CSV table of C-alpha atoms and ligand atoms in Angstrom, one decimal:
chain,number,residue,atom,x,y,z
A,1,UNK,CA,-4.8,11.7,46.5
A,2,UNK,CA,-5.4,12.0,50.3
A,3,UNK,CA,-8.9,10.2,51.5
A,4,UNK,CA,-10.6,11.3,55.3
A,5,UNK,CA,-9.2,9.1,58.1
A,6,UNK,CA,-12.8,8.5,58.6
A,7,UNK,CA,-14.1,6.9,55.2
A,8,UNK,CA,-11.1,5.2,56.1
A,9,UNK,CA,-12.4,3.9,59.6
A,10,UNK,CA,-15.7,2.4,57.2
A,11,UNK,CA,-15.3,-1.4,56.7
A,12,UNK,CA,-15.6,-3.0,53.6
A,13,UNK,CA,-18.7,-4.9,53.3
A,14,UNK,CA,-18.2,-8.8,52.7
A,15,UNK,CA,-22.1,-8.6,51.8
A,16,UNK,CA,-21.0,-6.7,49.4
A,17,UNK,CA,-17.8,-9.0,47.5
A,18,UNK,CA,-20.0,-12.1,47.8
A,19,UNK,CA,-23.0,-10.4,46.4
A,20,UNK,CA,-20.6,-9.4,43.2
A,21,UNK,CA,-19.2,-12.9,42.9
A,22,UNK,CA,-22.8,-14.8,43.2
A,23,UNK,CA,-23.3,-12.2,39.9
A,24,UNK,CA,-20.7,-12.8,38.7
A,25,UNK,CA,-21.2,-16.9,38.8
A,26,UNK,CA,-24.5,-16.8,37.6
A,27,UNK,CA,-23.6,-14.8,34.7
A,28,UNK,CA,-20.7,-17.3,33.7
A,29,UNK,CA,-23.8,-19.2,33.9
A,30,UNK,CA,-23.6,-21.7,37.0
A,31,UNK,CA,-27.2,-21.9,38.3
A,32,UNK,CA,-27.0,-19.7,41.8
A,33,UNK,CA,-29.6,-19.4,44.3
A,34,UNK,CA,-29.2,-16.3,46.2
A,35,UNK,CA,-30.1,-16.5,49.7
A,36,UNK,CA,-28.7,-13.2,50.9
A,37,UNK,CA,-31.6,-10.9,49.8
A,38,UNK,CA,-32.9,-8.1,52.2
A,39,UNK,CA,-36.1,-7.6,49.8
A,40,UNK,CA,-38.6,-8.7,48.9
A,41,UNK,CA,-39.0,-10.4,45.6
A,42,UNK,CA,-42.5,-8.8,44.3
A,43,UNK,CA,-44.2,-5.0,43.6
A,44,UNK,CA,-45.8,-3.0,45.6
A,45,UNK,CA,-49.3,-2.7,46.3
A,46,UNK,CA,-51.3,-2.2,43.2
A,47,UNK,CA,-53.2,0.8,45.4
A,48,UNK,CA,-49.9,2.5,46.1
A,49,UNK,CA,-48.2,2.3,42.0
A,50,UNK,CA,-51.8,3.8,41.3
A,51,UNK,CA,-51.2,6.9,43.8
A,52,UNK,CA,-47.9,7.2,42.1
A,53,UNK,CA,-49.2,7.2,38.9
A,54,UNK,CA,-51.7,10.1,39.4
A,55,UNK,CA,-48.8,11.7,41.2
A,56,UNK,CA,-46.8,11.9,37.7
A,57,UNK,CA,-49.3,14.4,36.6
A,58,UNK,CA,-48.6,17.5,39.0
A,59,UNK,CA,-45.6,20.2,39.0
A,60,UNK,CA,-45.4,19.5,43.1
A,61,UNK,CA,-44.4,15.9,42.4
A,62,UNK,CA,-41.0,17.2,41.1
A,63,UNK,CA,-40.0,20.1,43.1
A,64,UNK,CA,-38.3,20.0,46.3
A,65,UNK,CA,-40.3,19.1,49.1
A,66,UNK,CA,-39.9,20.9,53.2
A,67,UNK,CA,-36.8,19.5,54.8
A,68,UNK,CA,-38.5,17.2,57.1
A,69,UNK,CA,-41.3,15.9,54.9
A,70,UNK,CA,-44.7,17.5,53.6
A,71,UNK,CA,-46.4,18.1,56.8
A,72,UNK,CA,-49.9,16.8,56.2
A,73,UNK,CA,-47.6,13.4,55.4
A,74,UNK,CA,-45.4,14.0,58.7
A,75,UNK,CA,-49.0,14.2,60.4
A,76,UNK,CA,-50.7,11.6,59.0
A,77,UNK,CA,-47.3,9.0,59.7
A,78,UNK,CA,-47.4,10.4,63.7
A,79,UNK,CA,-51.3,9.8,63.4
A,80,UNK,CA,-50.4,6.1,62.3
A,81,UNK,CA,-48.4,5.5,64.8
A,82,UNK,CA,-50.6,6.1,67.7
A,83,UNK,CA,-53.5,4.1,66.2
A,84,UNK,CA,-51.5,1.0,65.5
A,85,UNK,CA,-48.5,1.7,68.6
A,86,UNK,CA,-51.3,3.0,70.5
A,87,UNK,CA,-49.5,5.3,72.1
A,88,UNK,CA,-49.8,9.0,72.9
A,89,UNK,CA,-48.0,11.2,69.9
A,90,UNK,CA,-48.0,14.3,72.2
A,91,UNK,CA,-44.6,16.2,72.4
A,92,UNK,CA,-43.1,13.9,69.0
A,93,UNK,CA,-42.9,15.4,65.8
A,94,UNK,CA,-41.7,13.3,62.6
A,95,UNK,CA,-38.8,13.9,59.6
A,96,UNK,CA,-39.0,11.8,56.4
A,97,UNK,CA,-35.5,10.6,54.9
A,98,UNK,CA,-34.4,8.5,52.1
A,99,UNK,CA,-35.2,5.8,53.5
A,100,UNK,CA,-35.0,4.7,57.0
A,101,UNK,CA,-30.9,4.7,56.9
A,102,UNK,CA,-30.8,8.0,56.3
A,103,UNK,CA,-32.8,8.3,58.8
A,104,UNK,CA,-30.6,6.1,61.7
A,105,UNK,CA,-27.5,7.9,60.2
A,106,UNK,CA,-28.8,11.5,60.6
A,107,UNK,CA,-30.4,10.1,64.0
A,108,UNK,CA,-27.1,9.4,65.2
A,109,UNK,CA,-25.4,12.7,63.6
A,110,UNK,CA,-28.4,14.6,65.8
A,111,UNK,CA,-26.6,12.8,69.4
A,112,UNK,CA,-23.2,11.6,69.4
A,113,UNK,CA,-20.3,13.7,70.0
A,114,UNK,CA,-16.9,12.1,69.6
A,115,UNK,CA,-16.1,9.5,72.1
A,116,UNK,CA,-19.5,8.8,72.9
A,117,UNK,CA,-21.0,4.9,73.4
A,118,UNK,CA,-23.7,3.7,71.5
A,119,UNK,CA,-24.9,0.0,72.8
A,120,UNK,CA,-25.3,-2.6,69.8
A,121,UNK,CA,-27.2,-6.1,70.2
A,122,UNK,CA,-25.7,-8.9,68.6
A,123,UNK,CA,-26.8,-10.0,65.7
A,124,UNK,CA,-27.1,-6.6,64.7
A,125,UNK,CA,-27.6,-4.8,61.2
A,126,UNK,CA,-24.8,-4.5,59.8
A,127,UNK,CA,-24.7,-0.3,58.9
A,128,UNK,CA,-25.2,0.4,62.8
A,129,UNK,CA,-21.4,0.3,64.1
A,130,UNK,CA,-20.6,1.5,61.1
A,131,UNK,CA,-22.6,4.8,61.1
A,132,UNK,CA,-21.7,5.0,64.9
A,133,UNK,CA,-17.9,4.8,64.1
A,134,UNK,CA,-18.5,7.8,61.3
A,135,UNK,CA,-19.9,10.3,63.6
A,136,UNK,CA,-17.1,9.5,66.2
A,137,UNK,CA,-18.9,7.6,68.4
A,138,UNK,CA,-17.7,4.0,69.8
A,139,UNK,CA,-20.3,0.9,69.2
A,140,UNK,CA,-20.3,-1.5,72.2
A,141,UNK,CA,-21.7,-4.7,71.7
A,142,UNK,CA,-23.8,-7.1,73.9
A,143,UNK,CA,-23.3,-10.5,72.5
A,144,UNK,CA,-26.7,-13.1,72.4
A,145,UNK,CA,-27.5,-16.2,70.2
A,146,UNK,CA,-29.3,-19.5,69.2
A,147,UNK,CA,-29.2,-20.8,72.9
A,148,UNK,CA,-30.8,-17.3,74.4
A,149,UNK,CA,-32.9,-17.1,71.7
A,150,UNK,CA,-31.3,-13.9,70.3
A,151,UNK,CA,-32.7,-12.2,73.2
A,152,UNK,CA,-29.4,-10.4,74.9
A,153,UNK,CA,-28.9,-10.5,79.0
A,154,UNK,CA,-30.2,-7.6,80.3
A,155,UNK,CA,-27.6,-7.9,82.8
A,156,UNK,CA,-24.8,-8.3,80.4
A,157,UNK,CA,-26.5,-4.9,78.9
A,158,UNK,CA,-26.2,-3.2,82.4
A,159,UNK,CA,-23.1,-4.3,82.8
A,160,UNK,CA,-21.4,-2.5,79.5
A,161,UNK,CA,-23.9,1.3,80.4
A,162,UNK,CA,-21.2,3.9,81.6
A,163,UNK,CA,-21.3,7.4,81.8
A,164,UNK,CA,-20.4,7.7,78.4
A,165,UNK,CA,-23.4,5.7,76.7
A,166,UNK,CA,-25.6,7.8,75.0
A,167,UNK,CA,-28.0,5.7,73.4
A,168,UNK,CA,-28.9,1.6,72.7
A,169,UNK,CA,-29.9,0.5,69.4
A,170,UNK,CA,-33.0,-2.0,69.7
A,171,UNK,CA,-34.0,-3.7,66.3
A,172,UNK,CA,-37.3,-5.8,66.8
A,173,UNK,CA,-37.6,-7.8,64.4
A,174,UNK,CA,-34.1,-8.4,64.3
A,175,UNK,CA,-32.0,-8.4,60.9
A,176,UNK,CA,-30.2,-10.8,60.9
A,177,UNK,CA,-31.9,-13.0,63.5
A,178,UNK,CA,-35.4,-13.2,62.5
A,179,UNK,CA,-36.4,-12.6,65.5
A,180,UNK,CA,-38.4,-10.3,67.7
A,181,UNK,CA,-38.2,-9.6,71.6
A,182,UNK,CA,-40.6,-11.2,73.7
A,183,UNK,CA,-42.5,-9.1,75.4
A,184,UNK,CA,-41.2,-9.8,78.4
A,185,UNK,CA,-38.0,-8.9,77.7
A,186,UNK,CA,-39.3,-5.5,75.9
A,187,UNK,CA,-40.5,-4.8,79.8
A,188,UNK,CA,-37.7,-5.8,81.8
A,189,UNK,CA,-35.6,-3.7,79.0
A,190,UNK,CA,-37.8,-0.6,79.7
A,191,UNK,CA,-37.6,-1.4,83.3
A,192,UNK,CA,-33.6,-1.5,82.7
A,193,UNK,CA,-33.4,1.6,80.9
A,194,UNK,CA,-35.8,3.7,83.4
A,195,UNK,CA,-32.4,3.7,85.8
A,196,UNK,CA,-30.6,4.8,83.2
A,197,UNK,CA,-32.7,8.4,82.2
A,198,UNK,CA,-30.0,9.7,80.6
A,199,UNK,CA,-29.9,7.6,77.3
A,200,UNK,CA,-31.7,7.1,73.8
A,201,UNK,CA,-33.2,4.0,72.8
A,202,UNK,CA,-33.3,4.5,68.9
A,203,UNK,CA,-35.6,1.7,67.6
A,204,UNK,CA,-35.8,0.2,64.3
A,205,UNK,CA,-39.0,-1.3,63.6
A,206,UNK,CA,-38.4,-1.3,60.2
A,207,UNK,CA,-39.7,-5.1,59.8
A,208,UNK,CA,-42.6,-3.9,62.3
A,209,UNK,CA,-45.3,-5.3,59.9
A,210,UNK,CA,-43.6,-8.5,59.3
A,211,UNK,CA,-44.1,-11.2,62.6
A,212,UNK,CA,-45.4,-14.0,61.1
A,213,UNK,CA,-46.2,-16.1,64.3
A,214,UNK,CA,-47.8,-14.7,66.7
A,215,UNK,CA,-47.3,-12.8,69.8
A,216,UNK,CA,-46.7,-9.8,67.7
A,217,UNK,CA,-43.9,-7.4,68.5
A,218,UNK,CA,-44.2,-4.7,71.3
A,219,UNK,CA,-42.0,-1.7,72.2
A,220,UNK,CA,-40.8,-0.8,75.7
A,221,UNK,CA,-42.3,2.6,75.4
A,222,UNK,CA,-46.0,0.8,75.1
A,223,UNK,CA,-45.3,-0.7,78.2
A,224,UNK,CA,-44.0,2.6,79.9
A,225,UNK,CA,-45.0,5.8,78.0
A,226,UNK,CA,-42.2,8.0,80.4
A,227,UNK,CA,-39.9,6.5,77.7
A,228,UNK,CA,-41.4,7.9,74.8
A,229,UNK,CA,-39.6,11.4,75.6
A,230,UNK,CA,-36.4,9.7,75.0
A,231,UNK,CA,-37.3,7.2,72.0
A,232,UNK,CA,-36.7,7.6,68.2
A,233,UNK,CA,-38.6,4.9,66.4
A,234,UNK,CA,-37.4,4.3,62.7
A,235,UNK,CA,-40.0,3.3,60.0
A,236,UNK,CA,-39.6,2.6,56.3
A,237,UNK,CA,-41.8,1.6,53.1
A,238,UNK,CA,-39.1,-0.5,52.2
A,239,UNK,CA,-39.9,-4.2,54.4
A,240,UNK,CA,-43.6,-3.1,54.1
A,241,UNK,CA,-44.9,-1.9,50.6
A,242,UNK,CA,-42.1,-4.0,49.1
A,243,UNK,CA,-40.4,-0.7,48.0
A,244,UNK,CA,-36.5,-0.5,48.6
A,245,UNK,CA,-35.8,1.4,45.7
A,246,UNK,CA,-38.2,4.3,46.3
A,247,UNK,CA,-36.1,5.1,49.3
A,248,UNK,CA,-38.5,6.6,51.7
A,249,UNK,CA,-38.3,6.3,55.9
A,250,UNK,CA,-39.1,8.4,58.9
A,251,UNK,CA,-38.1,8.9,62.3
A,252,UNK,CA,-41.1,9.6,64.9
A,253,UNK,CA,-39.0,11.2,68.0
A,254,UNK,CA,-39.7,14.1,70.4
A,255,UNK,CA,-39.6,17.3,68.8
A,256,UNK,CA,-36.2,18.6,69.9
A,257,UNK,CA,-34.4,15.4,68.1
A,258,UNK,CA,-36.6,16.1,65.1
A,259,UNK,CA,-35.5,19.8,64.8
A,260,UNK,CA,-31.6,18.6,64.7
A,261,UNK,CA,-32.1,15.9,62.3
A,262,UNK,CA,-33.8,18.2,60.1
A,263,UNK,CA,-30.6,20.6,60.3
A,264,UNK,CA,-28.2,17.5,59.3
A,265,UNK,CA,-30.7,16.5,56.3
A,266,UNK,CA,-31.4,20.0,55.4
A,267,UNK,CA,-27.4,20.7,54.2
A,268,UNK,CA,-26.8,17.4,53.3
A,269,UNK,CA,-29.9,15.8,51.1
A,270,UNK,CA,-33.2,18.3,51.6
A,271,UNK,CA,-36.3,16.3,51.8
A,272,UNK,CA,-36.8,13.4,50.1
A,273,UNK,CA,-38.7,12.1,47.1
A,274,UNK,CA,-42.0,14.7,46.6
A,275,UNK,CA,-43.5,12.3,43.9
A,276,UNK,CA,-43.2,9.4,46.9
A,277,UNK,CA,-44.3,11.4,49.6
A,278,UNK,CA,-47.6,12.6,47.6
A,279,UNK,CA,-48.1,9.4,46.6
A,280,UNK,CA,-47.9,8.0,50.2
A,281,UNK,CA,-49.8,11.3,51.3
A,282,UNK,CA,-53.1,9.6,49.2
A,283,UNK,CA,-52.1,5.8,49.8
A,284,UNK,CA,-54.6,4.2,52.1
A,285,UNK,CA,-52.3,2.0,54.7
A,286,UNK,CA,-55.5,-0.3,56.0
A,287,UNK,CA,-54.3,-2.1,52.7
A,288,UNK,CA,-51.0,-3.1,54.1
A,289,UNK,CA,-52.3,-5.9,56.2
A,290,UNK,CA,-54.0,-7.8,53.1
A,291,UNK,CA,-50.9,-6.9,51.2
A,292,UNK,CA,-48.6,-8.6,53.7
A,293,UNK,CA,-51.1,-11.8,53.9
A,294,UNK,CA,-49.4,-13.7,51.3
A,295,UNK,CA,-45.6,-12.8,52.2
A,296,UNK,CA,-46.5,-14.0,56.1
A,297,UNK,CA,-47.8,-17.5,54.9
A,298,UNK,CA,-44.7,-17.8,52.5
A,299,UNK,CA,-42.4,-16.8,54.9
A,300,UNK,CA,-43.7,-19.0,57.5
A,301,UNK,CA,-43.4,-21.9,54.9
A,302,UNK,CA,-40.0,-21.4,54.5
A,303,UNK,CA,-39.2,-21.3,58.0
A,304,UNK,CA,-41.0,-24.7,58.6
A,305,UNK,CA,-39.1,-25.7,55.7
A,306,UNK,CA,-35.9,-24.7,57.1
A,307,UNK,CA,-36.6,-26.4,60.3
A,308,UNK,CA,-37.9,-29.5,58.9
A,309,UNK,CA,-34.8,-29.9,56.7
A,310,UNK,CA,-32.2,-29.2,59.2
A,311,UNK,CA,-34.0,-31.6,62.1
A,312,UNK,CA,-34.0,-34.4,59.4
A,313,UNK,CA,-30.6,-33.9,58.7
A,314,UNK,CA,-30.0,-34.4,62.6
A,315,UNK,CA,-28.3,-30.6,61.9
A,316,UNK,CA,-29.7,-29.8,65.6
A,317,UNK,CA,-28.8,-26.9,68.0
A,318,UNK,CA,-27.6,-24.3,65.7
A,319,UNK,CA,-30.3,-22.6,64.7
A,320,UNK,CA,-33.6,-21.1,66.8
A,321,UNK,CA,-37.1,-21.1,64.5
A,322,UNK,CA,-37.2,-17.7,63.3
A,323,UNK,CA,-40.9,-15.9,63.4
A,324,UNK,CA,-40.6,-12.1,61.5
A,325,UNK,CA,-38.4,-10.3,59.0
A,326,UNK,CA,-37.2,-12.2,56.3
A,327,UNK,CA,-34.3,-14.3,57.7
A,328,UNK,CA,-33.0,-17.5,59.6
A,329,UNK,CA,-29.6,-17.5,61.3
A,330,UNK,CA,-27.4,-20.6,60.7
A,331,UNK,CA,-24.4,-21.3,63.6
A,332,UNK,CA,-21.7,-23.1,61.6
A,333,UNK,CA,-19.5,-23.4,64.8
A,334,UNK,CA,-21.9,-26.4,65.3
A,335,UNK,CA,-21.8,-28.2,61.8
A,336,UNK,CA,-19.5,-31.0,60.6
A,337,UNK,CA,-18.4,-28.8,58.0
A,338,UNK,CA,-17.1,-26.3,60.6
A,339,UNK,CA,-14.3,-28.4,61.9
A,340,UNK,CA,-12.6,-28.6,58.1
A,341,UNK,CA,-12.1,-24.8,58.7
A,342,UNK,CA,-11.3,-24.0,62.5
A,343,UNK,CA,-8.6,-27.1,62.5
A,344,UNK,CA,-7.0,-26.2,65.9
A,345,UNK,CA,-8.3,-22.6,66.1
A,346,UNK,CA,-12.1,-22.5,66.0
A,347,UNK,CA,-12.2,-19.4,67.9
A,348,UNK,CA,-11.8,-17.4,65.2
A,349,UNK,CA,-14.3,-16.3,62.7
A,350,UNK,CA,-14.6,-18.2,59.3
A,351,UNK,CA,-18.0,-17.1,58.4
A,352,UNK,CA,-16.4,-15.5,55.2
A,353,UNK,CA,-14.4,-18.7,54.3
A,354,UNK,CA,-17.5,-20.8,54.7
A,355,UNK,CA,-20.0,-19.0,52.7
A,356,UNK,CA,-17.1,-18.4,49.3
A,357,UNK,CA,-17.0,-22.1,49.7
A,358,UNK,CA,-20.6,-22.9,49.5
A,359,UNK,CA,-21.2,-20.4,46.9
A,360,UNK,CA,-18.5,-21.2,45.4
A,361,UNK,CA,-18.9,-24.9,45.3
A,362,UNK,CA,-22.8,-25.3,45.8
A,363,UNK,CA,-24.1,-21.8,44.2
A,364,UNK,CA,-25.7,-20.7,47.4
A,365,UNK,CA,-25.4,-17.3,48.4
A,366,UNK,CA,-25.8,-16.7,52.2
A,367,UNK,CA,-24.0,-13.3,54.2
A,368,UNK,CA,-21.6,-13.8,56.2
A,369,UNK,CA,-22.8,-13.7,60.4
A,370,UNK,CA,-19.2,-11.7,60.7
A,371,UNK,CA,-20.9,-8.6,59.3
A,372,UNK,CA,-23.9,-8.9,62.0
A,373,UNK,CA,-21.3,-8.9,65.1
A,374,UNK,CA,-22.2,-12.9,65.2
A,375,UNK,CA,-19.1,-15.0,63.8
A,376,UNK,CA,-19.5,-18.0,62.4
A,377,UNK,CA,-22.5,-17.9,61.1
A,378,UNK,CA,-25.1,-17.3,58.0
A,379,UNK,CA,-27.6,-15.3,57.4
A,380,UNK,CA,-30.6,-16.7,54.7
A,381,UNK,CA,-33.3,-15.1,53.2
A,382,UNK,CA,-36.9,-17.0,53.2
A,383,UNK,CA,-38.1,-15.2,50.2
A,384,UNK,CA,-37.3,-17.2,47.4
A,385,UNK,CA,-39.9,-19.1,45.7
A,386,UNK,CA,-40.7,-22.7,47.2
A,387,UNK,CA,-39.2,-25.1,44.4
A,388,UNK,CA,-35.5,-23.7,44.2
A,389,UNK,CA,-35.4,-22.8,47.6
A,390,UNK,CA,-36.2,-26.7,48.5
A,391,UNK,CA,-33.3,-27.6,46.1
A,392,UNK,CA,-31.2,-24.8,47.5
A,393,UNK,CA,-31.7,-26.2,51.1
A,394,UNK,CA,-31.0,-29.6,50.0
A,395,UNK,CA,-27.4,-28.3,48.9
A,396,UNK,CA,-26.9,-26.5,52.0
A,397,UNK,CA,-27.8,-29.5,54.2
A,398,UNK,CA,-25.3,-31.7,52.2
A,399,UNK,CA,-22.3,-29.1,52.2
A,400,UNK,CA,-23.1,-28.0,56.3
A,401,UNK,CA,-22.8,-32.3,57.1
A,402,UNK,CA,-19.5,-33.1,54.9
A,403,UNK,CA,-16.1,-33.3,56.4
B,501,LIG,C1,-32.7,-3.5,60.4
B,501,LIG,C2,-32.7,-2.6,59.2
B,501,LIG,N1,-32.9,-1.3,59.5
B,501,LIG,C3,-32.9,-0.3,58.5
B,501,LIG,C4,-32.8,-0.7,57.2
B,501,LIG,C5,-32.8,0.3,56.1
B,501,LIG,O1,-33.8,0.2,55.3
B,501,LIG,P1,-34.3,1.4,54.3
B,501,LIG,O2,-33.1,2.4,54.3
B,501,LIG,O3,-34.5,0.8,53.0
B,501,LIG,O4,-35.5,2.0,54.9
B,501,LIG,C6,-32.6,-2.1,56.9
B,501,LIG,C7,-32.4,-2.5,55.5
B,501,LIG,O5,-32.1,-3.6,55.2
B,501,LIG,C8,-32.6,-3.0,57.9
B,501,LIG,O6,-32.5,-4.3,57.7
């Protein structure tokens, strides 16, 4: 049977294959250690399963909830966001989605028409060119890495804007980096985009809660509130009450935006989960920060870890020390190992070949950098538990120095 020319257009996700074979291996029974988790490895907040409990109990908790979210939720969200952006909320409005990639995809579905631009900073998640390319529009990429700190050129940014660019993704912290803008680059972006008033900056601050050195990150409509009339800011409970699976996001953008979203989500998925949203609706978020103690100190661990392992290994210049989100960024294009791939051609990508081989031949599971718009390189996860993840590093350090 005959399949859309656009599902065709979606690319298969490597993430995907390698995550299948590391199950795959580990139930042949070869000890893995999966390093390409985007989760974190624990429950929510005890406070939060609670609310969800007593949620279980009422009719409301299983019947279809408004389109855009129940509105004393949607209020209390755009309330949040003031106190801890402090920003002004005036003219916004907020729609809750499945999850906050529901809530890019329907965000871009509200503004691109076909043929339109949307601006992508390398690394970048992997779902955005995607979900670009599926409503017609055409991902342009800005390239950075290890040596700018994964902070793109603003000129190199200017330099790709055309008539045709209708918005910039901004993801701070960065997935797959690990990384979030200085703030002085958050200013001299807003600066940047104020000459440019006819574009969205959609902003993922999905891994908001999670810096684990500070400065903290900041947003360039904190530093110039003009461009809050043109920002969408995406927000999850997945990075921050540990909750993936309960799907729940929300986009806080000006009113208009919201209105369209809501017609894309309202024939495509209604509102999501009531028995979530009531539950959130009760959950007290001045928990979060005691909740996310604990994950910051174990993240930061495994950072130093990382950093420690790979300057004793002399494994220098191909990595910068990651500070939020759960990941550190690997350049293999600067590893012994890397010259056993690229022979004569090491301008092509082998970020695929490389991490089959170490999985294959040393159990660790990284993803691919081809999938974040950064070949050759790896992306790992800091959230296993110390012990295997010591041994785990101890492999990758031995297979990144062979020849
Ligand atoms: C940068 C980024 N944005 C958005 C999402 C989507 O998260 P969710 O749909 O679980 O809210 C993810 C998930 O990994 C992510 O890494």
């Amino acid at each position: 049977m005959l399949l859309s020319s656009r599902v065709k257009g979606v690319a298969d996700s490597i993430t995907q294959q390698l995550n299948e074979k590391a199950q795959a291996m580990a139930e042949e029974g070869h000890i893995i250690y999966n390093l390409s988790a985007g989760q974190l490895p624990i429950k929510p907040p005890q406070e939060f399963i609670e609310k969800i409990q007593q949620q279980l109990n009422f009719l409301k908790s299983y019947q279809y909830s408004p389109v855009a979210g129940i509105s004393e939720l949607r209020k209390k969200i755009l309330n949040l966001h003031k106190e801890e952006r402090k920003v002004s909320i005036e003219g916004l409005d907020v729609i809750l989605s499945n999850g906050s990639k529901q809530s890019i995809y329907i965000a871009l579905g509200a503004l691109l028409d076909p043929g339109d631009e949307v601006i992508l900073l390398a690394p970048y998640w992997v779902s955005y060119p995607e979900m670009v390319k599926f409503w017609g529009g055409i991902p342009v990429t800005v390239k950075s890495n290890v040596f700018d700190a994964f902070s793109p050129a603003l000129e190199d940014i200017a330099k790709v804007i055309t008539p045709r660019t209708r918005a910039i993704i901004v993801n701070s912290p960065n997935n797959p980096a690990g990384v979030h803008y200085p703030e002085k680059w958050v200013k001299a972006f807003g600066d940047l985009m104020k000459q440019h008033p006819e574009m969205w900056i959609l902003s993922d601050e999905v891994y908001a809660d999670l810096s684990y050195f500070d400065p903290a990150p900041t947003y360039s409509y904190q530093h110039d509130p003009e461009l809050i009339a043109r920002t969408m800011v995406f927000g999850a409970i997945s990075k921050t009450l540990a909750a993936t699976g309960l799907r729940m996001g929300w986009t806080i953008a000006p009113k208009n935006a919201v209105l369209a979203m809501g017609r894309i989500q309202g024939q495509a998925t209604s509102g999501p989960s009531a028995l979530i949203q009531r539950a959130l609706l009760d959950f007290d978020f001045s928990k979060v920060p005691n909740f996310l103690a604990p994950v910051k100190v174990h993240l930061r661990r495994s950072a130093n870890l990382v950093r420690e392992k790979l300057r004793d290994a002399e494994l220098q210049n191909l990595w910068y020390q990651s500070h939020s989100a759960f990941y550190f960024m690997l350049d293999f294009s600067r590893t012994p190992v890397f010259a056993r791939f690229a022979g004569e051609h090491p301008e092509k990508d082998y970020s695929k070949e490389i991490c089959q081989e170490l999985l294959e031949k040393y159990g660790i599971a990284l993803v691919p950098g081809a999938d974040f718009g950064l070949p050759n390189s790896g992306r790992m996860s800091l959230t296993m538990e110390e012990v295997p993840f010591q041994e785990a590093l101890n492999r990758l350090v031995t297979f990144l120095k062979s020849t």
